[in-house]
PDB file of C-alpha atoms and ligand atoms in Angstrom:
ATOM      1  CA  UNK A   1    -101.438 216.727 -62.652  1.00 44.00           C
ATOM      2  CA  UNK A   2    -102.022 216.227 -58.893  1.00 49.00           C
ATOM      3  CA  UNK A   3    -100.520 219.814 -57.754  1.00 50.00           C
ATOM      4  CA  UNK A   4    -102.338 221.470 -60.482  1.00 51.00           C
ATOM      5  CA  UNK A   5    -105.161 219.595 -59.700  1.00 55.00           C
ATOM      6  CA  UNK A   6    -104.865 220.457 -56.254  1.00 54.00           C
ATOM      7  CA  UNK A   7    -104.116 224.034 -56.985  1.00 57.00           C
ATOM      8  CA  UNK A   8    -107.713 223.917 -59.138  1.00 57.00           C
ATOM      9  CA  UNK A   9    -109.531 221.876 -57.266  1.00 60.00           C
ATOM     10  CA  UNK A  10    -108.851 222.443 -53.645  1.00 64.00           C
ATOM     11  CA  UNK A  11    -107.861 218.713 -51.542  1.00 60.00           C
ATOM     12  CA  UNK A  12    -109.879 216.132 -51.751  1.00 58.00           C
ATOM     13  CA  UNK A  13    -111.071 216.663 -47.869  1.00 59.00           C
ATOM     14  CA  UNK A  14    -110.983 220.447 -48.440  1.00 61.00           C
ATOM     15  CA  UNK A  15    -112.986 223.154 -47.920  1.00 58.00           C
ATOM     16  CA  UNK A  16    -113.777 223.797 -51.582  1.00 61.00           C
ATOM     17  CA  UNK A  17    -114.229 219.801 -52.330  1.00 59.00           C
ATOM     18  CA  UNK A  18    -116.542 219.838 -49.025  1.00 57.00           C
ATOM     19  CA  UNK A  19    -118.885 222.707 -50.506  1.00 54.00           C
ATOM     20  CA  UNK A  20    -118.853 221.206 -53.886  1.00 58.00           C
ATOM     21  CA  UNK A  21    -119.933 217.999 -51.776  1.00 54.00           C
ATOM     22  CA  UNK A  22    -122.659 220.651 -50.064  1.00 54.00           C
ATOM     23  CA  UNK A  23    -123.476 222.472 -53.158  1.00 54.00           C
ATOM     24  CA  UNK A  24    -123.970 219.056 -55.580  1.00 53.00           C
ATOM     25  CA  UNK A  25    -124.219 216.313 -53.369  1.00 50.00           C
ATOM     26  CA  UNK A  26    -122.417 213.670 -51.809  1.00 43.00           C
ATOM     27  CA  UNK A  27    -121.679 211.584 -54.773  1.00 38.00           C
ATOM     28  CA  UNK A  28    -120.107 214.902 -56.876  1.00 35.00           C
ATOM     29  CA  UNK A  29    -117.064 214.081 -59.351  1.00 35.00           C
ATOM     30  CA  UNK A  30    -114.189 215.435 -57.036  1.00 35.00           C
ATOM     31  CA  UNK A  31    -115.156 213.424 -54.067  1.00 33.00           C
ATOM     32  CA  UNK A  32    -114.705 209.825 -55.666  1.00 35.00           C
ATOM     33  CA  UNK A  33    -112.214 207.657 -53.609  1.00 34.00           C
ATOM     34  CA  UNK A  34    -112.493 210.352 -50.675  1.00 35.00           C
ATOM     35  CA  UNK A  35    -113.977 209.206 -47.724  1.00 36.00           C
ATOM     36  CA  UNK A  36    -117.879 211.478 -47.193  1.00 35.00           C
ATOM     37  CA  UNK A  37    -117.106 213.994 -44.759  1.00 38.00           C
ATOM     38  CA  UNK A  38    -120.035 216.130 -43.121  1.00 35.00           C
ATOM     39  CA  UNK A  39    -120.669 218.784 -45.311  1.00 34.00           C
ATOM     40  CA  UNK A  40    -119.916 222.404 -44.796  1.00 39.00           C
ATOM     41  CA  UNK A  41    -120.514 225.568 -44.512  1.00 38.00           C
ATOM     42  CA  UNK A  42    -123.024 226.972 -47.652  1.00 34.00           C
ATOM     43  CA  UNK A  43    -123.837 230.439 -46.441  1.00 34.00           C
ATOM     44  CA  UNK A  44    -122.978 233.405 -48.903  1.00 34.00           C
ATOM     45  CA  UNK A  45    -120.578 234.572 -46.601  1.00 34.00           C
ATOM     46  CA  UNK A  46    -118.443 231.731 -47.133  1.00 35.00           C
ATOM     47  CA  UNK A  47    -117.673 233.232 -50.344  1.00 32.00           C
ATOM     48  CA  UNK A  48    -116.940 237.035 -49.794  1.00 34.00           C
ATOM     49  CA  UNK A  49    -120.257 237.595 -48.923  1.00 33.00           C
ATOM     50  CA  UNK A  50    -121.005 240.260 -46.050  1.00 34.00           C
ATOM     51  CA  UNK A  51    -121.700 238.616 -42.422  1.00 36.00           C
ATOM     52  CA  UNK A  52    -120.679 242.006 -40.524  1.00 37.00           C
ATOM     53  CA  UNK A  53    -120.778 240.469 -37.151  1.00 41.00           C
ATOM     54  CA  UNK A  54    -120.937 237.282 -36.732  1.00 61.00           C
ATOM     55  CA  UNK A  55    -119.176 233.797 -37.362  1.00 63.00           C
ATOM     56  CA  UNK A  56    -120.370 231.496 -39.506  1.00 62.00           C
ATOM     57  CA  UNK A  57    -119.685 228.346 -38.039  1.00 51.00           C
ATOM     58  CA  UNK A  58    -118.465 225.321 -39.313  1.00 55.00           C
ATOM     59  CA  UNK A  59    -121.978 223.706 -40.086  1.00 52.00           C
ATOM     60  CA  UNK A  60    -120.656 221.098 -41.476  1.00 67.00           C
ATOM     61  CA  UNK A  61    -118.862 219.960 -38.012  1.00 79.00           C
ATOM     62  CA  UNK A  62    -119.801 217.785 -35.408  1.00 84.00           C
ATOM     63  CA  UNK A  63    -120.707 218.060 -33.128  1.00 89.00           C
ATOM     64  CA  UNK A  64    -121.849 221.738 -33.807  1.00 90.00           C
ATOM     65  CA  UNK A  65    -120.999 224.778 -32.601  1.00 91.00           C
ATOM     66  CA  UNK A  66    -122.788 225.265 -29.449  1.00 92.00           C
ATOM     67  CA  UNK A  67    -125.466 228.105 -29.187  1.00 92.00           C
ATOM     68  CA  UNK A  68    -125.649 228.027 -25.335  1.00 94.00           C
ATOM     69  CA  UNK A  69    -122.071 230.154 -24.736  1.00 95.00           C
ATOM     70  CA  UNK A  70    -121.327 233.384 -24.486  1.00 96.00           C
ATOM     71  CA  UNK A  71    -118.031 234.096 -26.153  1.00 97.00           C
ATOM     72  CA  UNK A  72    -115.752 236.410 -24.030  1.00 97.00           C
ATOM     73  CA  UNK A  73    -116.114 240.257 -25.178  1.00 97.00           C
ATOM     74  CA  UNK A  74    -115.055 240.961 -28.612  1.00 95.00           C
ATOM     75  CA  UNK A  75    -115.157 236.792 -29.582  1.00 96.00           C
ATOM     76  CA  UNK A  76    -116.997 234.623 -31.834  1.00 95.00           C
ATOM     77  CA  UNK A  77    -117.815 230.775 -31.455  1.00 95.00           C
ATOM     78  CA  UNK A  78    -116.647 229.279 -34.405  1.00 94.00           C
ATOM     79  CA  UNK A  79    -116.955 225.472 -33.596  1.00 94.00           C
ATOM     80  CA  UNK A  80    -117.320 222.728 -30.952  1.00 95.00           C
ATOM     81  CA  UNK A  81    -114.081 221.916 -29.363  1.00 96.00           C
ATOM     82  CA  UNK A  82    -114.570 217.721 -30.202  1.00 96.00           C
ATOM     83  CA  UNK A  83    -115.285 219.115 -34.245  1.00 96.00           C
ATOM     84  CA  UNK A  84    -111.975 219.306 -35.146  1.00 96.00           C
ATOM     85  CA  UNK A  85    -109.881 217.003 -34.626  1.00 96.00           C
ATOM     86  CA  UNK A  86    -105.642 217.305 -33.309  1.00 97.00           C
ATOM     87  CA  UNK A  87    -103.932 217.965 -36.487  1.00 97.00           C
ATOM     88  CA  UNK A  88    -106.774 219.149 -38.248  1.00 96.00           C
ATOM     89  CA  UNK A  89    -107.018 222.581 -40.009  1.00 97.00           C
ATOM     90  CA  UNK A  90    -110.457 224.303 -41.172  1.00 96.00           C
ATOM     91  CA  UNK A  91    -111.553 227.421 -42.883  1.00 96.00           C
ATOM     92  CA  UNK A  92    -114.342 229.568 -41.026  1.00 95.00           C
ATOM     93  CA  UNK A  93    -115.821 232.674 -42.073  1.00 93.00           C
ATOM     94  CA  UNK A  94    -116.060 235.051 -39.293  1.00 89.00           C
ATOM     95  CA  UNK A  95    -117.644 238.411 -40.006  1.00 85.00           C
ATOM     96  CA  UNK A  96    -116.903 238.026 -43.675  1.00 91.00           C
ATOM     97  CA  UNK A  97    -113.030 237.330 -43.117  1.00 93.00           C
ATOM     98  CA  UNK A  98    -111.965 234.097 -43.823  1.00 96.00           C
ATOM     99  CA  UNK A  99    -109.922 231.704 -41.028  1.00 97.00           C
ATOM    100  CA  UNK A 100    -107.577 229.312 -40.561  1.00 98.00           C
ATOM    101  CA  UNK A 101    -108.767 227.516 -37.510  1.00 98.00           C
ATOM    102  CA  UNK A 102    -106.512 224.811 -36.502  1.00 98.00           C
ATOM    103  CA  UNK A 103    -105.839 222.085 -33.463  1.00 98.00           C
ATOM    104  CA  UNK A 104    -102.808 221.381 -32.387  1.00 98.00           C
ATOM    105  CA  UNK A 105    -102.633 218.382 -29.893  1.00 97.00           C
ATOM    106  CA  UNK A 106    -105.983 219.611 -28.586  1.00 97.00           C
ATOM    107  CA  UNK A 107    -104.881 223.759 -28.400  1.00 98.00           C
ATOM    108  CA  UNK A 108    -106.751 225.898 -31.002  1.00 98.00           C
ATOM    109  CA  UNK A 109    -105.185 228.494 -32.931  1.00 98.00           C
ATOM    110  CA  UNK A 110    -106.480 231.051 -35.718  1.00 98.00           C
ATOM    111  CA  UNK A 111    -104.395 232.593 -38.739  1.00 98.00           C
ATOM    112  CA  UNK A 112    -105.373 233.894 -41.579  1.00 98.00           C
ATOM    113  CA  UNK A 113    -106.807 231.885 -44.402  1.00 98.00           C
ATOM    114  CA  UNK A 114    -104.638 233.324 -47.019  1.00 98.00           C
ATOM    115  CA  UNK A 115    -101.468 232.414 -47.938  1.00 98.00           C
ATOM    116  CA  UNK A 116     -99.598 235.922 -48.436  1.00 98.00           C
ATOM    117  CA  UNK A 117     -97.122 233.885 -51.252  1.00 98.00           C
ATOM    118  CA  UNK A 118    -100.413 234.109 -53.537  1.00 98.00           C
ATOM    119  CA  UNK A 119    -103.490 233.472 -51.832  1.00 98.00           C
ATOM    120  CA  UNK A 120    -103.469 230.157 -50.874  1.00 98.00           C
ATOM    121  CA  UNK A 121    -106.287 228.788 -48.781  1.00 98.00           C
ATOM    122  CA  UNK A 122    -104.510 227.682 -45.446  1.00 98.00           C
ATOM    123  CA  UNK A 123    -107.277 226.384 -44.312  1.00 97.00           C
ATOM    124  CA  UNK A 124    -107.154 223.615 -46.861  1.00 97.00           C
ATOM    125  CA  UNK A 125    -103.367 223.210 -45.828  1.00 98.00           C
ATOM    126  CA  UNK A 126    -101.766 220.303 -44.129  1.00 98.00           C
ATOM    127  CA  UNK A 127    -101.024 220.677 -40.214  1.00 98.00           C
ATOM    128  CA  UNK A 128     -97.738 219.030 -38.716  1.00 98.00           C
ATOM    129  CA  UNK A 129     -97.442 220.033 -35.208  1.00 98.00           C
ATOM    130  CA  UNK A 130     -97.590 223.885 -34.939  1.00 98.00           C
ATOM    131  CA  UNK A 131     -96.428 223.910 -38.629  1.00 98.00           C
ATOM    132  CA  UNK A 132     -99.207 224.528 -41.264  1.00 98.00           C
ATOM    133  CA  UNK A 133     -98.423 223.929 -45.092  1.00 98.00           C
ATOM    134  CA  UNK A 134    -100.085 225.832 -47.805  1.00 98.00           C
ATOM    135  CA  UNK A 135    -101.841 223.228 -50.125  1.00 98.00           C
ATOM    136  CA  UNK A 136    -100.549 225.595 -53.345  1.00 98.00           C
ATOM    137  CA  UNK A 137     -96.823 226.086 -53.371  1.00 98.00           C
ATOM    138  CA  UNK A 138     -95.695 224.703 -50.103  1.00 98.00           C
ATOM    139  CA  UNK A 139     -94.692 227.815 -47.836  1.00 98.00           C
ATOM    140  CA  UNK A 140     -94.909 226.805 -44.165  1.00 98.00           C
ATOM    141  CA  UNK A 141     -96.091 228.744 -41.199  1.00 98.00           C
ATOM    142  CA  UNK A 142     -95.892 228.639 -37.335  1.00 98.00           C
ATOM    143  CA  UNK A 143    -100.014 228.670 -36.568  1.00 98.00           C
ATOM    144  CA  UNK A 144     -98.855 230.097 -32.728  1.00 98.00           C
ATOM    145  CA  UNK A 145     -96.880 233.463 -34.141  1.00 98.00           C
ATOM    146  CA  UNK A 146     -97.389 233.829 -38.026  1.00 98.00           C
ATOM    147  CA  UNK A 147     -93.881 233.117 -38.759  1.00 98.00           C
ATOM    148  CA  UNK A 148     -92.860 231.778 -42.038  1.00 98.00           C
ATOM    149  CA  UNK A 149     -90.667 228.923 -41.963  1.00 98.00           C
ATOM    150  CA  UNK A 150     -90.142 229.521 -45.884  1.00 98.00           C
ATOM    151  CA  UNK A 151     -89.573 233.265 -46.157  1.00 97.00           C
ATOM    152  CA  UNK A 152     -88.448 234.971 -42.657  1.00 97.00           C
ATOM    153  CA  UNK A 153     -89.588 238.068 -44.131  1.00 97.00           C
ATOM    154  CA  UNK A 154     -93.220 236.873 -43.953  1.00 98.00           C
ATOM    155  CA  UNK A 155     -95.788 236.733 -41.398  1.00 98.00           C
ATOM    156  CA  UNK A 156     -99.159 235.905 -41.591  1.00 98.00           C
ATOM    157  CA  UNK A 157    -101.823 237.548 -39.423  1.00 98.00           C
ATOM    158  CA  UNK A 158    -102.812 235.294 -36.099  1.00 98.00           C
ATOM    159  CA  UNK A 159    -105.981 235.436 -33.729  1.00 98.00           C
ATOM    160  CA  UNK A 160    -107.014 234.957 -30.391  1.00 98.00           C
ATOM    161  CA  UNK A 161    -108.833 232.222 -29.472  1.00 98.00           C
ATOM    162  CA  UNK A 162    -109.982 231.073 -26.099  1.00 98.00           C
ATOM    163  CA  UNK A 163    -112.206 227.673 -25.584  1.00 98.00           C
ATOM    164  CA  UNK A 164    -115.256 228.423 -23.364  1.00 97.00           C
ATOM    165  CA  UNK A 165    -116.918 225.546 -22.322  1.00 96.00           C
ATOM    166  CA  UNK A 166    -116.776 223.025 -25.100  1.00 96.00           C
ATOM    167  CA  UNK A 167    -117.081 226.025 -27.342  1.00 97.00           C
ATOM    168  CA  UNK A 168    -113.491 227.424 -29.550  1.00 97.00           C
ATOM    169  CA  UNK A 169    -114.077 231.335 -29.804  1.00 97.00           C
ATOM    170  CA  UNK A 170    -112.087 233.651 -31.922  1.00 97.00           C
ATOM    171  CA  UNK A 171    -111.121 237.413 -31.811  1.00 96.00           C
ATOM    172  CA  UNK A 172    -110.642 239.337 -35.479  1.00 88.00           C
TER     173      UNK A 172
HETATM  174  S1  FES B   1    -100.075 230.384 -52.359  1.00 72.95           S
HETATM  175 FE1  FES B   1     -98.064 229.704 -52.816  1.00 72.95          FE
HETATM  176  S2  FES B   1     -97.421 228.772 -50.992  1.00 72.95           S
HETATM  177 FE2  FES B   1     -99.375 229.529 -50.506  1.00 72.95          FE
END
């Protein structure tokens, strides 16, 4: 019941239990027992919908993603640097594409949200070191280069990312 659960549901301190948080309030159905986390993002774009050029921060993040930095060229701020903390992954929706943004030991990297075993949301996954587990099935991937640690024929898709100030930017 708890994988299929999870596999429904999303984690309890996922993205998808977060927005239900957002969407329904703080007291919803899949948050009892879980501690209240900030809520998060609740644009459209968050869900497929079209943001053509520009991140959608983590809104639900704090402190929040600063407004006074100019990314380098081709970048996006996607959060504070002290809003996610070491060992912590999060999904952000930059230009429509969803992202894995995760902090390892206090160095940010970016991967794709989805899992390529079958579509996964790895930014709901579980972060040990540079090692990020899908919350579906398990697979395991390398958050610096892509690789798969459960099928060496996969790779997911990684990103830039530079911190500018306090600010994490990433490059689709
Ligand atoms: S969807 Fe199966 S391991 Fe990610």
């Amino acid at each position: 019941m708890g994988l299929l659960r999870t596999i429904v549901l999303g984690r309890e301190d996922g993205f998808r239990a977060r927005l239900r948080r957002a969407v329904l309030g703080g007291g919803g159905n899949a948050a009892k027992g879980a501690p209240t986390p900030a809520p998060t993002p609740t644009s459209d774009a968050g869900w497929g919908g079209a943001s053509p050029a520009a991140a959608e921060p983590a809104l639900g993040l704090h402190p929040e993603a600063p407004k006074d930095v100019t990314p380098p060229e081709g970048f996006e701020v996607v959060l504070h640097k002290d809003a996610l903390a070491a060992g912590s992954v999060v999904e952000i929706i930059i230009g429509g594409t969803a992202v894995a943004v995760a902090n390892v030991d206090g160095t940010f990297y970016a991967t794709t949200n989805t899992c390529p075993h079958a579509d996964g949301p790895l930014g709901e996954g579980s972060l040990d070191g540079r090692i990020l587990t899908c919350p579906y099935h398990g697979w395991a991937f390398d958050v610096a280069d892509g690789a798969c640690k459960t099928n060496p024929d996969v790779k997911i898709e990684t990103y830039d990312v530079q911190v500018v100030d306090t600010a994490v930017c990433v490059r689709i």
